[in-house]
């Protein structure tokens, strides 16, 4: 439509000028010092058009054929890049001085000039995200949309959603991205993190076999251990008491799928064994804990060993005594020994172990076991130790008041 109107306007203008030239051709006088030239108006217009066309053709040849246009564009692009770099540096400096508004403004100016806008947009977005201005943070990222940094841009957006509490949306986007970026560690770490936040244990259990191989560095390993612990705890909680064998098979199958490197983590072994104990499979848990303690001494595992109700408590006690010969001053091992003595109905030895444990380190749990034993023995000292144990739970000692 615009081209048609422009053509009509040109025809009308051309017809009007032609009619004027026919009725009053006029003239043009060109004078220079003592020389003058007089030509008709129509000839002057024709000469002007010819000179303009020749000039435009010459300029196009100069710009195109001889590379002048490329040189000018390169100079213009380089100037924009230098300006964008200066704005980026200035914006970061302002952010470091606490001037968030001015710093983000400079960064957005850099985004408009830079051929790679993601860096400046990401820094501005992180600044807004730290201030919990999540909508503004996402707006900054939108200004870099279309850049080549598609995955980093999407991951930055997901982090905004996570910090803003939009965990369901974050999980959905990460699952969608995973189909295109299956080997991306940062994506795997974020997906595990958000599923833990959602406490979507069943969903997480399905994803962990796919993601475990991507969780290799130190923080990701800790995240993977936490995820596996939570899943096995969920399995123990939801396991059927009626179909106990099926619950145990499910737990063992999940453990088999855990990467071998993670199976060496004592925290994870403890979670696996504790899940079996919670489902009533103490005899299956005992060798797992015993073998793990043979490789790595771990307080959580030694405490769990004392809570296992093995069918052979005498053998468990013998194993704990062997450990005591190497660690005679461990209050936690002495607590475990006391519990194993209880299982073997050796009340005096259990009492002695609890007392020795308390002499090496005060523990509310040890006090509780000791007081329970004294009460069953009808020992009058139980009340005294009960008070001492309860004081372990207070932030400060009880004040001295008159007592009956």
CSV table of N, CA, C and O in Angstrom, one decimal, residues 159-247:
chain,number,residue,atom,x,y,z
A,159,UNK,N,17.1,-19.9,38.2
A,159,UNK,CA,17.5,-19.5,39.6
A,159,UNK,C,16.7,-18.4,40.2
A,159,UNK,O,16.4,-18.4,41.4
A,160,UNK,N,16.2,-17.5,39.3
A,160,UNK,CA,15.3,-16.4,39.8
A,160,UNK,C,14.0,-17.1,40.3
A,160,UNK,O,13.5,-16.7,41.4
A,161,UNK,N,13.5,-18.0,39.5
A,161,UNK,CA,12.3,-18.7,40.0
A,161,UNK,C,12.4,-19.5,41.3
A,161,UNK,O,11.6,-19.4,42.1
A,162,UNK,N,13.6,-20.1,41.4
A,162,UNK,CA,13.8,-20.9,42.6
A,162,UNK,C,13.9,-19.9,43.8
A,162,UNK,O,13.3,-20.2,44.9
A,163,UNK,N,14.7,-18.8,43.7
A,163,UNK,CA,14.8,-17.9,44.8
A,163,UNK,C,13.4,-17.2,45.1
A,163,UNK,O,13.1,-16.8,46.2
A,164,UNK,N,12.6,-17.1,44.1
A,164,UNK,CA,11.3,-16.5,44.2
A,164,UNK,C,10.2,-17.4,44.7
A,164,UNK,O,9.0,-17.0,44.8
A,165,UNK,N,10.6,-18.7,44.9
A,165,UNK,CA,9.6,-19.7,45.4
A,165,UNK,C,8.7,-20.3,44.3
A,165,UNK,O,7.8,-21.1,44.6
A,166,UNK,N,9.1,-20.1,43.0
A,166,UNK,CA,8.3,-20.7,42.0
A,166,UNK,C,9.0,-22.1,41.6
A,166,UNK,O,9.5,-22.3,40.5
A,167,UNK,N,8.9,-23.0,42.5
A,167,UNK,CA,9.7,-24.2,42.4
A,167,UNK,C,9.0,-25.1,41.4
A,167,UNK,O,9.7,-25.8,40.6
A,168,UNK,N,7.7,-25.2,41.3
A,168,UNK,CA,7.1,-26.0,40.3
A,168,UNK,C,7.4,-25.6,38.9
A,168,UNK,O,7.8,-26.4,38.0
A,169,UNK,N,7.4,-24.3,38.6
A,169,UNK,CA,7.7,-23.7,37.3
A,169,UNK,C,9.2,-24.0,37.0
A,169,UNK,O,9.6,-24.4,35.9
A,170,UNK,N,10.1,-23.9,38.0
A,170,UNK,CA,11.5,-24.2,37.8
A,170,UNK,C,11.7,-25.6,37.4
A,170,UNK,O,12.5,-25.9,36.5
A,171,UNK,N,11.1,-26.5,38.1
A,171,UNK,CA,11.2,-28.0,37.9
A,171,UNK,C,10.7,-28.3,36.5
A,171,UNK,O,11.4,-29.0,35.7
A,172,UNK,N,9.6,-27.7,36.1
A,172,UNK,CA,9.1,-28.0,34.7
A,172,UNK,C,10.0,-27.5,33.6
A,172,UNK,O,10.3,-28.2,32.6
A,173,UNK,N,10.6,-26.3,33.8
A,173,UNK,CA,11.5,-25.8,32.8
A,173,UNK,C,12.8,-26.6,32.8
A,173,UNK,O,13.3,-26.9,31.7
A,174,UNK,N,13.3,-27.0,33.9
A,174,UNK,CA,14.6,-27.8,33.9
A,174,UNK,C,14.4,-29.2,33.3
A,174,UNK,O,15.2,-29.7,32.6
A,175,UNK,N,13.2,-29.8,33.5
A,175,UNK,CA,12.9,-31.1,32.9
A,175,UNK,C,12.9,-30.9,31.3
A,175,UNK,O,13.3,-31.8,30.6
A,176,UNK,N,12.3,-29.8,30.9
A,176,UNK,CA,12.2,-29.5,29.5
A,176,UNK,C,13.6,-29.3,28.9
A,176,UNK,O,13.9,-29.8,27.8
A,177,UNK,N,14.4,-28.6,29.6
A,177,UNK,CA,15.8,-28.3,29.1
A,177,UNK,C,16.6,-29.6,29.1
A,177,UNK,O,17.5,-29.7,28.2
A,178,UNK,N,16.4,-30.5,30.0
A,178,UNK,CA,17.2,-31.7,30.1
A,178,UNK,C,17.1,-32.5,28.8
A,178,UNK,O,18.1,-33.2,28.5
A,179,UNK,N,16.0,-32.5,28.1
A,179,UNK,CA,15.8,-33.2,26.9
A,179,UNK,C,16.8,-32.7,25.8
A,179,UNK,O,17.1,-33.5,24.9
A,180,UNK,N,17.3,-31.5,25.9
A,180,UNK,CA,18.2,-30.9,25.0
A,180,UNK,C,19.7,-30.9,25.5
A,180,UNK,O,20.6,-30.8,24.7
A,181,UNK,N,19.8,-30.8,26.8
A,181,UNK,CA,21.1,-30.7,27.4
A,181,UNK,C,21.3,-31.8,28.5
A,181,UNK,O,21.4,-31.5,29.7
A,182,UNK,N,21.4,-33.0,28.0
A,182,UNK,CA,21.5,-34.2,29.0
A,182,UNK,C,22.8,-34.3,29.7
A,182,UNK,O,22.8,-34.9,30.8
A,183,UNK,N,23.8,-33.7,29.2
A,183,UNK,CA,25.1,-33.8,29.9
A,183,UNK,C,25.6,-32.5,30.6
A,183,UNK,O,26.8,-32.3,30.8
A,184,UNK,N,24.6,-31.7,31.0
A,184,UNK,CA,25.0,-30.4,31.6
A,184,UNK,C,24.9,-30.5,33.1
A,184,UNK,O,23.8,-30.7,33.7
A,185,UNK,N,26.1,-30.4,33.8
A,185,UNK,CA,26.1,-30.6,35.3
A,185,UNK,C,25.3,-29.6,36.0
A,185,UNK,O,24.6,-29.9,37.0
A,186,UNK,N,25.3,-28.3,35.6
A,186,UNK,CA,24.6,-27.2,36.3
A,186,UNK,C,23.1,-27.5,36.2
A,186,UNK,O,22.4,-27.2,37.2
A,187,UNK,N,22.6,-28.0,35.1
A,187,UNK,CA,21.2,-28.2,35.0
A,187,UNK,C,20.8,-29.4,35.9
A,187,UNK,O,19.8,-29.3,36.6
A,188,UNK,N,21.6,-30.4,36.0
A,188,UNK,CA,21.3,-31.6,36.8
A,188,UNK,C,21.3,-31.1,38.3
A,188,UNK,O,20.4,-31.5,39.1
A,189,UNK,N,22.2,-30.3,38.7
A,189,UNK,CA,22.3,-29.9,40.1
A,189,UNK,C,21.1,-29.1,40.5
A,189,UNK,O,20.5,-29.2,41.5
A,190,UNK,N,20.7,-28.2,39.6
A,190,UNK,CA,19.5,-27.3,39.9
A,190,UNK,C,18.2,-28.2,40.0
A,190,UNK,O,17.4,-28.0,40.8
A,191,UNK,N,18.1,-29.2,39.1
A,191,UNK,CA,16.9,-30.0,39.1
A,191,UNK,C,16.8,-30.8,40.4
A,191,UNK,O,15.8,-30.9,41.0
A,192,UNK,N,18.0,-31.4,40.8
A,192,UNK,CA,18.0,-32.1,42.1
A,192,UNK,C,17.6,-31.2,43.2
A,192,UNK,O,16.8,-31.6,44.1
A,193,UNK,N,18.2,-30.0,43.2
A,193,UNK,CA,17.9,-29.1,44.3
A,193,UNK,C,16.5,-28.7,44.4
A,193,UNK,O,15.9,-28.7,45.5
A,194,UNK,N,15.8,-28.4,43.3
A,194,UNK,CA,14.4,-28.0,43.3
A,194,UNK,C,13.5,-29.1,43.6
A,194,UNK,O,12.5,-28.9,44.3
A,195,UNK,N,13.8,-30.3,43.2
A,195,UNK,CA,13.0,-31.5,43.6
A,195,UNK,C,13.1,-31.8,45.1
A,195,UNK,O,12.1,-32.2,45.7
A,196,UNK,N,14.3,-31.5,45.7
A,196,UNK,CA,14.4,-31.6,47.1
A,196,UNK,C,13.5,-30.6,47.8
A,196,UNK,O,12.9,-30.9,48.8
A,197,UNK,N,13.6,-29.4,47.3
A,197,UNK,CA,12.8,-28.3,47.9
A,197,UNK,C,11.3,-28.6,47.9
A,197,UNK,O,10.5,-28.4,48.8
A,198,UNK,N,10.9,-29.3,46.7
A,198,UNK,CA,9.5,-29.6,46.6
A,198,UNK,C,9.1,-30.9,47.4
A,198,UNK,O,7.9,-31.2,47.5
A,199,UNK,N,10.1,-31.6,47.9
A,199,UNK,CA,10.0,-32.8,48.6
A,199,UNK,C,9.2,-33.8,47.7
A,199,UNK,O,8.4,-34.6,48.2
A,200,UNK,N,9.5,-33.8,46.4
A,200,UNK,CA,8.9,-34.7,45.5
A,200,UNK,C,9.8,-36.0,45.4
A,200,UNK,O,10.5,-36.2,44.4
A,201,UNK,N,9.8,-36.8,46.5
A,201,UNK,CA,10.7,-37.9,46.6
A,201,UNK,C,10.5,-38.9,45.5
A,201,UNK,O,11.5,-39.5,45.0
A,202,UNK,N,9.3,-39.2,45.2
A,202,UNK,CA,9.0,-40.2,44.1
A,202,UNK,C,9.5,-39.8,42.8
A,202,UNK,O,10.2,-40.5,42.0
A,203,UNK,N,9.3,-38.5,42.5
A,203,UNK,CA,9.8,-37.9,41.2
A,203,UNK,C,11.3,-37.9,41.2
A,203,UNK,O,12.0,-38.2,40.2
A,204,UNK,N,11.9,-37.5,42.4
A,204,UNK,CA,13.3,-37.5,42.5
A,204,UNK,C,14.0,-38.8,42.3
A,204,UNK,O,15.0,-39.0,41.7
A,205,UNK,N,13.3,-39.9,42.9
A,205,UNK,CA,13.8,-41.2,42.8
A,205,UNK,C,13.9,-41.7,41.3
A,205,UNK,O,14.8,-42.4,40.9
A,206,UNK,N,13.0,-41.2,40.5
A,206,UNK,CA,13.0,-41.5,39.1
A,206,UNK,C,14.1,-40.8,38.3
A,206,UNK,O,14.6,-41.3,37.3
A,207,UNK,N,14.4,-39.6,38.8
A,207,UNK,CA,15.4,-38.8,38.1
A,207,UNK,C,16.8,-39.0,38.5
A,207,UNK,O,17.7,-38.9,37.7
A,208,UNK,N,17.1,-39.5,39.7
A,208,UNK,CA,18.4,-39.6,40.2
A,208,UNK,C,19.3,-40.6,39.3
A,208,UNK,O,20.5,-40.2,39.1
A,209,UNK,N,18.8,-41.7,38.9
A,209,UNK,CA,19.6,-42.5,38.0
A,209,UNK,C,20.1,-41.8,36.8
A,209,UNK,O,21.2,-42.1,36.2
A,210,UNK,N,19.3,-40.9,36.2
A,210,UNK,CA,19.7,-40.1,35.0
A,210,UNK,C,20.7,-39.0,35.3
A,210,UNK,O,21.5,-38.6,34.5
A,211,UNK,N,20.6,-38.5,36.6
A,211,UNK,CA,21.4,-37.3,36.9
A,211,UNK,C,22.6,-37.5,37.7
A,211,UNK,O,23.5,-36.7,37.7
A,212,UNK,N,22.7,-38.7,38.3
A,212,UNK,CA,23.9,-38.9,39.2
A,212,UNK,C,25.2,-38.8,38.5
A,212,UNK,O,26.2,-38.3,39.1
A,213,UNK,N,25.3,-39.2,37.3
A,213,UNK,CA,26.6,-39.1,36.6
A,213,UNK,C,27.0,-37.7,36.3
A,213,UNK,O,28.2,-37.4,36.1
A,214,UNK,N,26.1,-36.7,36.4
A,214,UNK,CA,26.4,-35.3,36.2
A,214,UNK,C,26.8,-34.6,37.5
A,214,UNK,O,27.2,-33.4,37.5
A,215,UNK,N,26.6,-35.2,38.7
A,215,UNK,CA,26.9,-34.6,39.9
A,215,UNK,C,28.2,-35.0,40.4
A,215,UNK,O,28.4,-35.9,41.3
A,216,UNK,N,29.3,-34.4,39.9
A,216,UNK,CA,30.6,-34.9,40.1
A,216,UNK,C,31.5,-34.0,41.1
A,216,UNK,O,32.3,-34.5,41.9
A,217,UNK,N,31.3,-32.7,41.0
A,217,UNK,CA,32.1,-31.8,41.9
A,217,UNK,C,31.6,-31.8,43.3
A,217,UNK,O,30.6,-32.4,43.7
A,218,UNK,N,32.4,-31.2,44.2
A,218,UNK,CA,32.2,-31.4,45.7
A,218,UNK,C,30.8,-31.0,46.1
A,218,UNK,O,30.1,-31.8,46.8
A,219,UNK,N,30.3,-29.8,45.7
A,219,UNK,CA,29.0,-29.4,46.2
A,219,UNK,C,27.9,-30.3,45.6
A,219,UNK,O,27.0,-30.6,46.3
A,220,UNK,N,28.1,-30.7,44.4
A,220,UNK,CA,27.1,-31.6,43.8
A,220,UNK,C,27.1,-32.9,44.4
A,220,UNK,O,26.0,-33.6,44.5
A,221,UNK,N,28.2,-33.4,44.8
A,221,UNK,CA,28.3,-34.7,45.5
A,221,UNK,C,27.5,-34.7,46.8
A,221,UNK,O,26.7,-35.6,47.2
A,222,UNK,N,27.7,-33.6,47.6
A,222,UNK,CA,26.9,-33.4,48.8
A,222,UNK,C,25.4,-33.3,48.5
A,222,UNK,O,24.6,-33.9,49.3
A,223,UNK,N,25.1,-32.7,47.4
A,223,UNK,CA,23.7,-32.6,47.1
A,223,UNK,C,23.1,-34.0,46.7
A,223,UNK,O,22.0,-34.3,47.0
A,224,UNK,N,23.9,-34.8,46.0
A,224,UNK,CA,23.5,-36.1,45.6
A,224,UNK,C,23.3,-37.0,46.8
A,224,UNK,O,22.3,-37.8,46.9
A,225,UNK,N,24.2,-36.9,47.7
A,225,UNK,CA,24.1,-37.7,49.0
A,225,UNK,C,22.8,-37.3,49.7
A,225,UNK,O,22.1,-38.2,50.2
A,226,UNK,N,22.6,-36.0,49.8
A,226,UNK,CA,21.3,-35.6,50.5
A,226,UNK,C,20.1,-36.1,49.8
A,226,UNK,O,19.1,-36.6,50.4
A,227,UNK,N,20.1,-36.1,48.4
A,227,UNK,CA,19.0,-36.6,47.7
A,227,UNK,C,18.8,-38.1,47.9
A,227,UNK,O,17.6,-38.5,48.1
A,228,UNK,N,19.8,-38.8,47.8
A,228,UNK,CA,19.7,-40.3,48.1
A,228,UNK,C,19.2,-40.6,49.5
A,228,UNK,O,18.4,-41.5,49.7
A,229,UNK,N,19.7,-39.8,50.5
A,229,UNK,CA,19.3,-40.0,51.9
A,229,UNK,C,17.8,-39.8,52.0
A,229,UNK,O,17.1,-40.6,52.6
A,230,UNK,N,17.3,-38.7,51.4
A,230,UNK,CA,15.9,-38.3,51.5
A,230,UNK,C,15.1,-39.4,50.8
A,230,UNK,O,14.0,-39.8,51.3
A,231,UNK,N,15.5,-39.9,49.7
A,231,UNK,CA,14.7,-40.9,48.9
A,231,UNK,C,14.6,-42.2,49.7
A,231,UNK,O,13.5,-42.8,49.8
A,232,UNK,N,15.7,-42.6,50.3
A,232,UNK,CA,15.7,-43.9,51.1
A,232,UNK,C,14.9,-43.7,52.3
A,232,UNK,O,14.2,-44.6,52.8
A,233,UNK,N,14.9,-42.5,52.9
A,233,UNK,CA,14.1,-42.3,54.1
A,233,UNK,C,12.6,-42.3,53.7
A,233,UNK,O,11.8,-42.9,54.4
A,234,UNK,N,12.3,-41.8,52.5
A,234,UNK,CA,10.9,-41.8,52.0
A,234,UNK,C,10.5,-43.3,51.7
A,234,UNK,O,9.4,-43.7,52.0
A,235,UNK,N,11.4,-44.0,51.2
A,235,UNK,CA,11.1,-45.5,50.9
A,235,UNK,C,10.8,-46.2,52.2
A,235,UNK,O,9.9,-47.0,52.3
A,236,UNK,N,11.6,-45.9,53.3
A,236,UNK,CA,11.4,-46.6,54.6
A,236,UNK,C,10.0,-46.2,55.2
A,236,UNK,O,9.3,-47.0,55.8
A,237,UNK,N,9.7,-44.9,55.0
A,237,UNK,CA,8.4,-44.4,55.5
A,237,UNK,C,7.2,-44.9,54.8
A,237,UNK,O,6.2,-45.2,55.4
A,238,UNK,N,7.3,-45.1,53.5
A,238,UNK,CA,6.2,-45.5,52.7
A,238,UNK,C,6.1,-47.0,52.4
A,238,UNK,O,5.2,-47.5,51.8
A,239,UNK,N,7.2,-47.7,52.9
A,239,UNK,CA,7.2,-49.2,52.7
A,239,UNK,C,6.1,-49.9,53.4
A,239,UNK,O,5.7,-49.5,54.5
A,240,UNK,N,5.6,-50.9,52.8
A,240,UNK,CA,4.4,-51.6,53.3
A,240,UNK,C,4.8,-52.6,54.4
A,240,UNK,O,5.8,-53.3,54.2
A,241,UNK,N,4.2,-52.5,55.5
A,241,UNK,CA,4.5,-53.4,56.6
A,241,UNK,C,3.9,-54.8,56.3
A,241,UNK,O,4.3,-55.8,56.9
A,242,UNK,N,2.9,-54.8,55.4
A,242,UNK,CA,2.3,-56.1,55.0
A,242,UNK,C,3.3,-56.8,54.0
A,242,UNK,O,3.6,-58.0,54.2
A,243,UNK,N,3.7,-56.1,53.0
A,243,UNK,CA,4.6,-56.7,52.0
A,243,UNK,C,6.0,-56.2,52.3
A,243,UNK,O,6.7,-55.5,51.5
A,244,UNK,N,6.5,-56.7,53.5
A,244,UNK,CA,7.9,-56.2,53.9
A,244,UNK,C,9.0,-56.7,52.9
A,244,UNK,O,9.9,-55.9,52.7
A,245,UNK,N,8.8,-57.9,52.4
A,245,UNK,CA,9.9,-58.4,51.5
A,245,UNK,C,9.9,-57.5,50.2
A,245,UNK,O,11.0,-57.2,49.7
A,246,UNK,N,8.8,-57.1,49.7
A,246,UNK,CA,8.7,-56.2,48.5
A,246,UNK,C,9.4,-54.9,48.8
A,246,UNK,O,10.1,-54.3,48.0
A,247,UNK,N,9.1,-54.4,50.0
A,247,UNK,CA,9.7,-53.1,50.4
A,247,UNK,C,11.2,-53.2,50.5
A,247,UNK,O,11.9,-52.3,50.0
